[in-house]
Coordinates of C-alpha atoms in Angstrom, one line a residue:
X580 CA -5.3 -16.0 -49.4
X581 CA -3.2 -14.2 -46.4
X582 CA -0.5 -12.0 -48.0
X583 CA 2.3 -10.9 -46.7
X584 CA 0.7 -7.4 -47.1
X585 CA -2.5 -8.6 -44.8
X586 CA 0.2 -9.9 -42.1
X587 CA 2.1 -6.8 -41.6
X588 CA -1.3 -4.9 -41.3
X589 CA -2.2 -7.5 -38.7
X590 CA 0.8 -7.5 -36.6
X591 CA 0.7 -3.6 -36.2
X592 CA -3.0 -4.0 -35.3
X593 CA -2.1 -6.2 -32.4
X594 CA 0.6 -4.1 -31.3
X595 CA -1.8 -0.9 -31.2
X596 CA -4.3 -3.0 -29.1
X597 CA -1.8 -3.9 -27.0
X598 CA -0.7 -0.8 -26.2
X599 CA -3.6 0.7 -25.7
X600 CA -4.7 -2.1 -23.6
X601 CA -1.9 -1.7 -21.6
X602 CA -2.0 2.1 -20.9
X603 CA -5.6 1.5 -20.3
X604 CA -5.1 -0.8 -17.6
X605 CA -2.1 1.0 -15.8
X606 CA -4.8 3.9 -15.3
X607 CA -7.2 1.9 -14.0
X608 CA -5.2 0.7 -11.5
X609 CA -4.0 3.7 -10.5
X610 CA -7.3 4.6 -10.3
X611 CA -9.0 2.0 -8.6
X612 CA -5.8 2.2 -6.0
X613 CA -6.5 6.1 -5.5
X614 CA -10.3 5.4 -4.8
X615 CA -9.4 2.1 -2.9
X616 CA -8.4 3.0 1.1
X617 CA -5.7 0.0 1.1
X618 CA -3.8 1.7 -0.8
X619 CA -0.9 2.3 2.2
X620 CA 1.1 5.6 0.5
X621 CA -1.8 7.2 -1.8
X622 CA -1.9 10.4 0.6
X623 CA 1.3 10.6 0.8
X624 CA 2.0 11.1 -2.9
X625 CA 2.6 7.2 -3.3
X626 CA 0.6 5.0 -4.9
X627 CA 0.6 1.3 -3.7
X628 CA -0.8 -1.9 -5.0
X629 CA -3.0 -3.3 -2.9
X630 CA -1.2 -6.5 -3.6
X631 CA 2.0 -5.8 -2.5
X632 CA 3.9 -6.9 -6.0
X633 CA 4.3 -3.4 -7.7
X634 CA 4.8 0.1 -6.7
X635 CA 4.6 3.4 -8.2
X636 CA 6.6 6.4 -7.1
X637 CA 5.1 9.6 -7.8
X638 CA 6.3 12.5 -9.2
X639 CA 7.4 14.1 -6.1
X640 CA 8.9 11.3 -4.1
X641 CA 11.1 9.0 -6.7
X642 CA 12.8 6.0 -5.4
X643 CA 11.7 6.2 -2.1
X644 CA 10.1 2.9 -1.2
X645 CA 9.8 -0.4 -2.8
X646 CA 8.0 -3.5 -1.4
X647 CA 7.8 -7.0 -1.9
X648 CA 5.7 -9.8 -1.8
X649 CA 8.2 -11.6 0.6
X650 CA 8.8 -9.2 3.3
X651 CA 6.8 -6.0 2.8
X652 CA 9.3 -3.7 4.5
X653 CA 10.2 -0.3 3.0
X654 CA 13.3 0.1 0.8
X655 CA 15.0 3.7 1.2
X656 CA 17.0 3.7 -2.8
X657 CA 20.3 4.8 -2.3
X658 CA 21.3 8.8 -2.7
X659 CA 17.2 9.5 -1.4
X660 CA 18.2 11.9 0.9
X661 CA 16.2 13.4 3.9
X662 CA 14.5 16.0 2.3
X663 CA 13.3 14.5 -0.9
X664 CA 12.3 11.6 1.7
X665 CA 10.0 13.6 3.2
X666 CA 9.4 16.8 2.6
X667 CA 7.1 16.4 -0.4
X668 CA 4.8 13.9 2.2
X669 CA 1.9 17.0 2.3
X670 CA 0.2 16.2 5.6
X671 CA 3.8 15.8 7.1
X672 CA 4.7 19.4 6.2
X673 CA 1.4 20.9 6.8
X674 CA 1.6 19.2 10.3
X675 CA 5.2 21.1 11.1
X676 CA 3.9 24.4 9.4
X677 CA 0.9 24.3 11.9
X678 CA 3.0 23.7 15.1
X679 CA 6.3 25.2 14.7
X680 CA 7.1 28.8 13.6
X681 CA 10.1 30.5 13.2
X682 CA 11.0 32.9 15.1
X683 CA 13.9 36.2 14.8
X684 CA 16.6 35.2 17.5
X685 CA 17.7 31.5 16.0
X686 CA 18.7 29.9 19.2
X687 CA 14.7 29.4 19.6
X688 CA 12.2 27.9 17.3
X689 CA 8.2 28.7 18.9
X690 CA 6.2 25.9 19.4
X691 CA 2.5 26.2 18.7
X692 CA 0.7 23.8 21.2
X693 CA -2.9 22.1 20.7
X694 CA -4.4 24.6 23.2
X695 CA -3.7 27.5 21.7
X696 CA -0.5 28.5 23.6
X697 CA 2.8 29.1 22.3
X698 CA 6.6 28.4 23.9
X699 CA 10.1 28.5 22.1
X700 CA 12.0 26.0 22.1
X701 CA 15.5 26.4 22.9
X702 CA 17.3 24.3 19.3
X703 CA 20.0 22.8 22.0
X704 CA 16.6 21.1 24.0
X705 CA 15.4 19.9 20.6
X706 CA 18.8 18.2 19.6
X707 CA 19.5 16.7 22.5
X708 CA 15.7 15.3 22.5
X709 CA 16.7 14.1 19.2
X710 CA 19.6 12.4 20.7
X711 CA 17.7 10.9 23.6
X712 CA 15.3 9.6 21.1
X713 CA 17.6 7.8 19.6
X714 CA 18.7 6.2 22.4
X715 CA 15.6 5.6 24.2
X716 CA 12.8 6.5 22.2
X717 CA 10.0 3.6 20.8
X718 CA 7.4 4.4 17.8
X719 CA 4.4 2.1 18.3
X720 CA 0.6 1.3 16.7
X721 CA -1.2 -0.4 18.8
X722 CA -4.6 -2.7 18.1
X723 CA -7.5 -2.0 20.1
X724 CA -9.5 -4.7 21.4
X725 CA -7.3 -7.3 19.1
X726 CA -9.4 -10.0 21.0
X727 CA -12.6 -9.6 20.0
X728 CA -14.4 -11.7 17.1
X729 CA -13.5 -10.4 13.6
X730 CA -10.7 -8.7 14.6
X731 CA -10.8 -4.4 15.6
X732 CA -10.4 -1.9 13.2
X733 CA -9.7 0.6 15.9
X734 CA -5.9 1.4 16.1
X735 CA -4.1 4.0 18.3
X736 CA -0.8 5.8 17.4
X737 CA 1.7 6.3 20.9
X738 CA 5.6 7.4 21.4
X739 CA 7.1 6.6 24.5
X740 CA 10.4 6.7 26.5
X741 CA 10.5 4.0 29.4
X742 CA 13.8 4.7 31.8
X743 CA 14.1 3.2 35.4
X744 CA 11.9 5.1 37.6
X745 CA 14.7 6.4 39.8
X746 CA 15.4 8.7 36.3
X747 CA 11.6 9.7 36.3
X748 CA 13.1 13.3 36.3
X749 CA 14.5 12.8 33.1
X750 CA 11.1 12.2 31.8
X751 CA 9.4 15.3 33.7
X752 CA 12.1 17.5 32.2
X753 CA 10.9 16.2 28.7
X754 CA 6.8 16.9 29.7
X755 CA 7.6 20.0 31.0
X756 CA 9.7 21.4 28.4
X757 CA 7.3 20.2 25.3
X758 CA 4.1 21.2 27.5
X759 CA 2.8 17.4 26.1
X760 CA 2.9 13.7 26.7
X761 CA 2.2 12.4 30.3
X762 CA 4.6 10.5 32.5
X763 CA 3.7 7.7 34.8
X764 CA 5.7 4.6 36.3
X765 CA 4.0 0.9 35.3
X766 CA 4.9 -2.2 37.6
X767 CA 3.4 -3.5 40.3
X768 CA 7.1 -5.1 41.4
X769 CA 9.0 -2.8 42.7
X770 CA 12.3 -4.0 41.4
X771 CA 10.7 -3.9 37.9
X772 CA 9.2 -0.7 37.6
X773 CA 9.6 1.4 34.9
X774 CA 9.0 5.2 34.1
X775 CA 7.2 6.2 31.0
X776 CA 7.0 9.1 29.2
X777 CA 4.0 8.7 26.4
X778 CA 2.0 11.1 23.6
X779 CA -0.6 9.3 22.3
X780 CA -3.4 12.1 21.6
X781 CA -3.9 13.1 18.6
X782 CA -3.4 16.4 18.8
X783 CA 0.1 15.8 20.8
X784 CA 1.2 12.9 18.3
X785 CA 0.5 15.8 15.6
X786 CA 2.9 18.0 17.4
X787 CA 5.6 15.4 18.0
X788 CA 5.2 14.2 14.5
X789 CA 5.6 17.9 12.9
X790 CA 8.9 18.0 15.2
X791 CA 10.6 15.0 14.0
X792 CA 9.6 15.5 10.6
X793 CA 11.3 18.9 11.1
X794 CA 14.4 17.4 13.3
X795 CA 15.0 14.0 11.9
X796 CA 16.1 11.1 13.9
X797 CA 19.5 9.6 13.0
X798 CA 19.3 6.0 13.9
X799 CA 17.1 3.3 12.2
X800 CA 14.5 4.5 14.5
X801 CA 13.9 7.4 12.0
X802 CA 12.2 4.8 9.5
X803 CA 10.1 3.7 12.6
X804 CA 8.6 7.4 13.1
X805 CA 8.1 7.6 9.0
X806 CA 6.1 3.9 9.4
X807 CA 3.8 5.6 12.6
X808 CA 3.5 8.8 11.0
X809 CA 2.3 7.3 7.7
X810 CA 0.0 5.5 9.4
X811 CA -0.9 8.3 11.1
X812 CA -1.7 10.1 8.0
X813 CA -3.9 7.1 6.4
X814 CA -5.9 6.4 9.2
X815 CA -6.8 10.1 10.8
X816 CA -7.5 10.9 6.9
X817 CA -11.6 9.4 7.5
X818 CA -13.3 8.3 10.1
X819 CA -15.9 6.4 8.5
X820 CA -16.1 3.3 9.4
X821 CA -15.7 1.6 5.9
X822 CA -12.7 3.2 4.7
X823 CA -10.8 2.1 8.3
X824 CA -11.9 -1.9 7.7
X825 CA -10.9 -1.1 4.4
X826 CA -7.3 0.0 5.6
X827 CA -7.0 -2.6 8.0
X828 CA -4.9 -4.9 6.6
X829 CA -2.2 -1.9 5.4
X830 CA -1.8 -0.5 9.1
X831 CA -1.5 -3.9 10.1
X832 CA 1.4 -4.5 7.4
X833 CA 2.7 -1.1 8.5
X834 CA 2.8 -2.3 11.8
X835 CA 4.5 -5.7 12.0
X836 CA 7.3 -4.3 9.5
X837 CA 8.8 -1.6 12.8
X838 CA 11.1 -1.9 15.5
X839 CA 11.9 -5.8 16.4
X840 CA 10.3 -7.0 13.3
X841 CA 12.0 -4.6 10.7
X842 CA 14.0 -6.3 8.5
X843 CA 15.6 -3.4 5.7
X844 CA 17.6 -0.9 7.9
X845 CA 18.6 1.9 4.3
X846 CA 18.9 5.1 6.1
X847 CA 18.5 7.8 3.1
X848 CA 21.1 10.1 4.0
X849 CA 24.1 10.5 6.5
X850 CA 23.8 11.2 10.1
X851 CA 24.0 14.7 11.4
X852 CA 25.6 14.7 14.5
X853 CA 25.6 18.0 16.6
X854 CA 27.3 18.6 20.1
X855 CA 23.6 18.3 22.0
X856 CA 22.1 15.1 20.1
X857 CA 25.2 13.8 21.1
X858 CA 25.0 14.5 24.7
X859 CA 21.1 12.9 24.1
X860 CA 22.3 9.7 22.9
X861 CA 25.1 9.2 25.5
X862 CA 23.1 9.8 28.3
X863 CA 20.7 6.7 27.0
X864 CA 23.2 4.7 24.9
X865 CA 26.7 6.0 26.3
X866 CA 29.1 4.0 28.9
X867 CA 31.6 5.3 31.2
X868 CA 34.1 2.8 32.1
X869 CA 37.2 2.0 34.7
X870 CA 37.8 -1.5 34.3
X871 CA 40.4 -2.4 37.2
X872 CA 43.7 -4.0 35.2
X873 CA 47.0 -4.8 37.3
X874 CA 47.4 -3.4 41.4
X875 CA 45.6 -0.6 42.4
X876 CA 45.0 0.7 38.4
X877 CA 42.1 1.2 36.3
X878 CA 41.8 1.7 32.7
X879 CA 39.3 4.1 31.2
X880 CA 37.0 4.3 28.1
X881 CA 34.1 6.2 27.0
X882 CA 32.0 4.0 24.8
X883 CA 28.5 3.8 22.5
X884 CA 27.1 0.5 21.7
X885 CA 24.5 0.0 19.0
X886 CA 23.5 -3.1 16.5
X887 CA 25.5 -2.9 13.2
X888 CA 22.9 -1.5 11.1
X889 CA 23.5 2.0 12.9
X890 CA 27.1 1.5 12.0
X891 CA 26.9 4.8 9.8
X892 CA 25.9 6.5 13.3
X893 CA 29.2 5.1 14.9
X894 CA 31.2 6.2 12.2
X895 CA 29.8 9.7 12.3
X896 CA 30.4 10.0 15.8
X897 CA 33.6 9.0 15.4
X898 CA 34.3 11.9 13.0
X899 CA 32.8 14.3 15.4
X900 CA 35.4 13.8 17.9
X901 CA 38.4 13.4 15.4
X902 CA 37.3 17.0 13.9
X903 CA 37.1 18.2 18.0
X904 CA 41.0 17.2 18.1
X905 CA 43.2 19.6 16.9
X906 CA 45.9 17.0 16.2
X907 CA 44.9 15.6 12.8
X908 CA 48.3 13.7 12.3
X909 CA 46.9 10.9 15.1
X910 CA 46.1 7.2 13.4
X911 CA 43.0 7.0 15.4
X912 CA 42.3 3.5 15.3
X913 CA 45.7 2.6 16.6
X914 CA 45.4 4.7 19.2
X915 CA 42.6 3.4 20.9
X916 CA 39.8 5.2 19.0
X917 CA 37.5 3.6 16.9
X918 CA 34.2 0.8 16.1
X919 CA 34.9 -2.5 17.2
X920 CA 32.3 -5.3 16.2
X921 CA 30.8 -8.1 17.8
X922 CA 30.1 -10.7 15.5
X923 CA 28.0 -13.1 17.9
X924 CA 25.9 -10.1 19.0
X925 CA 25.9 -8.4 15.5
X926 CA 26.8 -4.7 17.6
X927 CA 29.4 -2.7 17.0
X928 CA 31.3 -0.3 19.8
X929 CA 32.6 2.9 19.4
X930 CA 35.3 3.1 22.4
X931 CA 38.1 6.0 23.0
X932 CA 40.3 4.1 25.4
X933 CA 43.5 7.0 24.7
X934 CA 43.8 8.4 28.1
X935 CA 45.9 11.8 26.8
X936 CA 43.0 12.2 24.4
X937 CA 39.9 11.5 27.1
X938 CA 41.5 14.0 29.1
X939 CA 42.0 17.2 26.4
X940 CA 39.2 16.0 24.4
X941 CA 36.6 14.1 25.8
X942 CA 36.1 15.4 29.3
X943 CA 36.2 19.0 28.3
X944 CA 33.8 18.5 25.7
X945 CA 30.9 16.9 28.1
X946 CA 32.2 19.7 30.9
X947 CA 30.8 22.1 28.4
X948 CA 27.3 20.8 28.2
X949 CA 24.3 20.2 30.7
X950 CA 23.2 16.9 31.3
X951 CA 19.5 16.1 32.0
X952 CA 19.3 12.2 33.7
X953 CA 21.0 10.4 36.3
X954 CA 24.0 9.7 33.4
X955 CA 25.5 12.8 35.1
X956 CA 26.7 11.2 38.4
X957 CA 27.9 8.1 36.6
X958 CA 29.9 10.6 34.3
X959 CA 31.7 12.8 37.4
X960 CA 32.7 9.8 39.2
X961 CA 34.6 8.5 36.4
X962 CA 36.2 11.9 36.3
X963 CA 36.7 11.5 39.6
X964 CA 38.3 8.1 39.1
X965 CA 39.9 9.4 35.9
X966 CA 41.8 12.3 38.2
X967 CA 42.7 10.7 41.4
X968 CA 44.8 8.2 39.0
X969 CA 46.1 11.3 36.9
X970 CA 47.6 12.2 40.8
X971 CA 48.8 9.0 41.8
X972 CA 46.1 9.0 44.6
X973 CA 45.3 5.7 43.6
X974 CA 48.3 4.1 45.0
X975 CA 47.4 5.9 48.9
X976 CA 45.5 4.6 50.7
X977 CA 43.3 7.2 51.3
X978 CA 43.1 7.1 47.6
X979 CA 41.9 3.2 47.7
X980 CA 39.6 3.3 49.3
X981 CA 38.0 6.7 48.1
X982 CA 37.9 4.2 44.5
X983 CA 36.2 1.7 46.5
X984 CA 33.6 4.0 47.5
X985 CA 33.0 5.7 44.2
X986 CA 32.4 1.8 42.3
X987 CA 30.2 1.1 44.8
X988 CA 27.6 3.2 44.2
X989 CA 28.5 3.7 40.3
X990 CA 26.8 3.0 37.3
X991 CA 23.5 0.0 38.5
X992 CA 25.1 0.3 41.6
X993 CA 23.4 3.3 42.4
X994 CA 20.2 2.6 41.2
X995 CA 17.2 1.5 44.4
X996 CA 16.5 -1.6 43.1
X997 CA 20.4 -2.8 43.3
X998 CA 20.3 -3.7 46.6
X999 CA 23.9 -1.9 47.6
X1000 CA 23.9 0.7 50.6
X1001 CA 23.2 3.9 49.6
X1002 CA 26.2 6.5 50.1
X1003 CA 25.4 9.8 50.9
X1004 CA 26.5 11.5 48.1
X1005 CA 27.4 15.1 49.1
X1006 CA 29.9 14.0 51.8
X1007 CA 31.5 11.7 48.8
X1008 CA 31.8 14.5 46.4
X1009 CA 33.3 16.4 49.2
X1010 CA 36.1 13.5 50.4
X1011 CA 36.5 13.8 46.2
X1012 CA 37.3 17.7 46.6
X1013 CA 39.8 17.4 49.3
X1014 CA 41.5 14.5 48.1
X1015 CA 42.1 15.9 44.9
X1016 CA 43.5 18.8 46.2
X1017 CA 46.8 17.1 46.8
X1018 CA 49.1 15.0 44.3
X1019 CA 50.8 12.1 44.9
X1020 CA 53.5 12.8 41.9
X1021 CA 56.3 15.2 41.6
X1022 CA 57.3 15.8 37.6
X1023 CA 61.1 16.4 37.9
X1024 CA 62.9 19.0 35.6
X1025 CA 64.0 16.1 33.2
X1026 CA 60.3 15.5 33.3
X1027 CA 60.7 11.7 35.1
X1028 CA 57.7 11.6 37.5
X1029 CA 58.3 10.7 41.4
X1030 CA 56.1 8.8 43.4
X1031 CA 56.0 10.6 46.9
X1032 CA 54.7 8.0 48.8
X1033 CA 56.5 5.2 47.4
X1034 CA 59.5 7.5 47.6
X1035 CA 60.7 5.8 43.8
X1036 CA 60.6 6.7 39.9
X1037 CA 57.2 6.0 37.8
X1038 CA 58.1 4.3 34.9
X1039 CA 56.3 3.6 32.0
X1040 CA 55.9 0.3 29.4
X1041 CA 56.9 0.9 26.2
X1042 CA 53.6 -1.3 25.6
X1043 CA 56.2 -4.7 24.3
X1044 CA 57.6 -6.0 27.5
X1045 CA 60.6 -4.4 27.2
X1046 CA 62.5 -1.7 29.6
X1047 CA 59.8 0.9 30.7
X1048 CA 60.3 4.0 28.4
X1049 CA 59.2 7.4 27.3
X1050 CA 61.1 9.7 24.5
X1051 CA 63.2 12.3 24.9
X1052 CA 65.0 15.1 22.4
X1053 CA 68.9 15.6 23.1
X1054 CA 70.6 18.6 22.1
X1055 CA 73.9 17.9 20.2
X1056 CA 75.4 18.4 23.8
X1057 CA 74.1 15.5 25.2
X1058 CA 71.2 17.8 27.5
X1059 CA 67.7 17.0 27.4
X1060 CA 65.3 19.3 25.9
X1061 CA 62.3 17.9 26.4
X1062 CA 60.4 14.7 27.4
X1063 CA 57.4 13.1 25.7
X1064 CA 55.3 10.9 27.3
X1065 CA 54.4 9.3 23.7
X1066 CA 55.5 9.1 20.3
X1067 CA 52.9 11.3 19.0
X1068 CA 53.7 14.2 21.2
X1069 CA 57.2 13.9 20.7
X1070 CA 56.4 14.1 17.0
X1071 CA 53.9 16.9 17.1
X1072 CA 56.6 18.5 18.7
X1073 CA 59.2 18.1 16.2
X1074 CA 56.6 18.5 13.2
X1075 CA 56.7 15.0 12.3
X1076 CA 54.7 12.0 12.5
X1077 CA 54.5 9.1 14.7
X1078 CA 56.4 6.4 12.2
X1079 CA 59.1 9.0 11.8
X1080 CA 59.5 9.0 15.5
X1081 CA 59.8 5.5 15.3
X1082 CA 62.4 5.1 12.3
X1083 CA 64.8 7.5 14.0
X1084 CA 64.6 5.7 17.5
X1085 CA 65.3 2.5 15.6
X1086 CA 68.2 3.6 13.4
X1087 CA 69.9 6.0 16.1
X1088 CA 69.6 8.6 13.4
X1089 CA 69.0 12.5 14.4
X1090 CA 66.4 15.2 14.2
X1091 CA 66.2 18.4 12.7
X1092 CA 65.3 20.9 15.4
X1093 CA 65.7 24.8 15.7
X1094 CA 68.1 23.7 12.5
X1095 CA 70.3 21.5 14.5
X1096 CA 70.5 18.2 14.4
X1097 CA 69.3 16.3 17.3
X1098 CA 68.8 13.0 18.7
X1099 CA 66.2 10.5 20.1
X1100 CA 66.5 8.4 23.2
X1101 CA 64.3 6.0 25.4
X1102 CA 63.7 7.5 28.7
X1103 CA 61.9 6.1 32.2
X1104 CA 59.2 8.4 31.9
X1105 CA 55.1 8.2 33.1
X1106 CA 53.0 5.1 32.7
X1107 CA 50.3 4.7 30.2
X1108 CA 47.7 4.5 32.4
X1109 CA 47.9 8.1 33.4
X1110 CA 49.2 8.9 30.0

């Protein structure tokens, strides 16, 4: 006869079992997994399920990937940051403690190369690598012999740049600075060939790998680099030949979940943006534009286009330069600085189209720094462009056809395989100098701006179709005290902001300055397009 006594023994019989059944087989999993080479993170303080259904974080890397039956691609949880992303990844930090060294004047960090010389590294070169990477850099694992029968179990690891080969020196400056890598141009067609820059040693993959763990990338290409060098890191662990057609299949996965394939785009932590990676990505991603609008005028932006899942590397750009302005009252998006999207191409464009704030902000700000590819010219002739409109040289003809000149040979223009004459570019530059040394523009005391040969007033749209305006502060007399060629400076003048400026012009009432009340009136004052 069962009793209710017999039952209750029973039941906590089966739950022992089943726990110790199910401890027992969680260890032997993990144990199986650490002695079994398809395991794809075991070496890198990960342990993975050969099947793909379950992982396990260790101790010293929680949260940081997850994968799926469905789509096997890596799942950054969010808050991971950098560091605990990969800093705890042994190899990885033995790697950078092997080839880069500290060293006692911080504007260098020594490199340690495979052949037993040493060379420091300026920090600027290494950022605005970083940057350039960003922008041009590819992470790739190749298969070797992926023809033959059964399938290879030979893989090689490569990093490469490919820029038109008319930039070639972009990618010698790179070899020659890092002492690794090789650079040759690939193309039998001429009008198709490209440069390359590639490391795909192992000792040089080691040294690029130890840097970019040290100096991580900020765009989704970062999650690229962790794919090769974790890959890396499995298959340089053993050479014998078992373990490799063992791990076959987990390079494999690693491999077709990168670049164009990649599917889950989690960055762990925010972008850090510096005034060199910046310069880095601009010269491969950046655009200098004058797009012709109207007669004989040109408007100007400085742009970065990227897909939307870098949009956190948009956005942190876009703080860079507001925190370079010193105005912090300015509504940037209104004022022609911000991300647009594209929705048909899913990319996003940062832009500054603000001509007053190109001028103090942006063009000083590359003027400071030394650019290293062909990006350079594109960027002084739309200086160039930028100034001889500033003058009102763009309405002489000496002026137009200076213009014509410069966007002939700007931007693909320029490049051999265009097809456009090529200009000798030392005598331009020099018509540049000497044109520039004049201006076509007078600014009167009551700061209206005459056009010398047009022998007239400029005047400026108030940006609604109305009367062409700018602003100006009267004195209780009636005398003007000053003219502003925008809202915002009238108001930065006046220590107000922009919608006061507005209000007041609206209502006709007055302004509090030097403690006398003041008023605000439209004025015929510069044009936006020089603004």
């Amino acid at each position: 006869e069962i009793t209710s006594q017999k039952v209750s023994k029973i039941l906590i019989l089966i739950f022992i079992f089943s726990c110790g059944y199910f401890l027992l087989n969680r260890y032997f999993i993990i144990l199986y997994i650490s002695a079994d080479c398809s395991s794809v993170y075991s070496t890198c303080g990960l342990s993975f399920i050969s099947a793909g259904l379950v992982t396990r974080c260790s101790p010293f890397s929680k949260n940081v990937h997850s994968y799926t039956t469905k789509s096997h691609q890596p799942e950054y949880t969010e808050g991971t940051t950098l560091t605990s992303l990969i800093e705890d990844i042994e190899p990885l930090r033995k790697l950078a403690l092997r080839y880069l060294t500290e060293v006692s004047d911080s504007r260098y960090i020594q490199l340690n190369l495979p052949s037993g010389e040493t060379c420091l590294l300026l920090r600027d070169f290494i950022e605005w690598f970083r940057g350039f990477t960003d922008a041009e850099g590819c992470f790739s694992i190749i298969v070797n012999n992926a023809g033959k029968v059964g399938g290879s179990t030979s893989f090689r690891f490569e990093f490469s740049i490919g820029v038109h080969f008319d930039d070639m020196a972009v990618l010698t400056y790179i070899r020659d600075t890092l002492r690794i890598g090789k650079v040759k141009v690939r193309g039998k067609d001429i009008k198709k060939r490209i440069a390359f820059f590639t490391i795909s040693t192992q000792s040089e993959l080691e040294v690029l790998i130890a840097i970019f763990y040290r100096y991580n990338l900020n765009t989704t290409k970062h999650l690229d680099f962790l794919s090769l060098a974790q890959a890396y890191i499995l298959y340089t662990k053993d050479s014998n030949t078992e373990y490799r057609i063992k791990l076959k299949s987990t390079i494999l996965r690693i491999k077709d979940s990168m670049n164009s394939n990649r599917s889950y785009f989690n960055m762990p932590s925010k972008p850090a943006v510096s005034r060199n990676w910046l310069l880095g990505f601009v010269e491969g991603d950046g655009s200098f534009s004058a797009l012709s609008y109207g007669i004989n005028a040109y408007r100007f932006s400085f742009s970065i286009k990227q897909k939307d899942n870098n949009k956190a590397v948009l956005e942190a750009i876009k703080d860079f330069f507001v925190r370079l302005s010193p105005d912090s009252s300015i509504d940037y998006d209104k004022e022609g600085i911000g991300i647009w999207g594209d929705n048909s191409s899913n990319t996003l464009n940062f832009m500054i189209r603000r001509l007053k704030y190109i001028e103090e902000i942006v063009i000083p700000f590359f003027n400071s720094l030394t650019f290293h590819s062909k990006k350079h010219m594109d960027y002084c002739d739309w200086v160039s462009l930028f100034n001889i409109q500033k003058s009102g040289l763009h309405l002489v003809q000496e002026g137009k056809e200076l213009i014509e000149r410069i966007l002939s040979q700007m931007n693909n223009n320029r490049l051999s395989t265009s097809g456009k004459p090529v200009i000798d570019r030392d005598i331009l530059m020099s018509d540049i100098k000497k044109l520039l040394s004049i201006s076509n523009y007078v600014i009167k005391e009551d700061g209206r701006i005459w056009i010398i040969s047009e022998n007239k007033y400029l005047a400026r749209s108030n940006g609604s179709g109305g009367k062409p305006k700018g602003v100006a502060v009267l004195s209780p007399e009636g005398t003007i005290i000053k003219t502003f060629y925008s809202l915002t400076e009238c108001g930065n003048f006046l220590g107000v902001t922009r919608k006061t400026i507005t209000n007041k012009l609206a209502k006709g009432q007055a302004v509090l300055f030097e403690d006398r009340l003041c008023s605000l009136q439209y004025v015929d004052s510069i044009p936006s397009d020089i603004d």
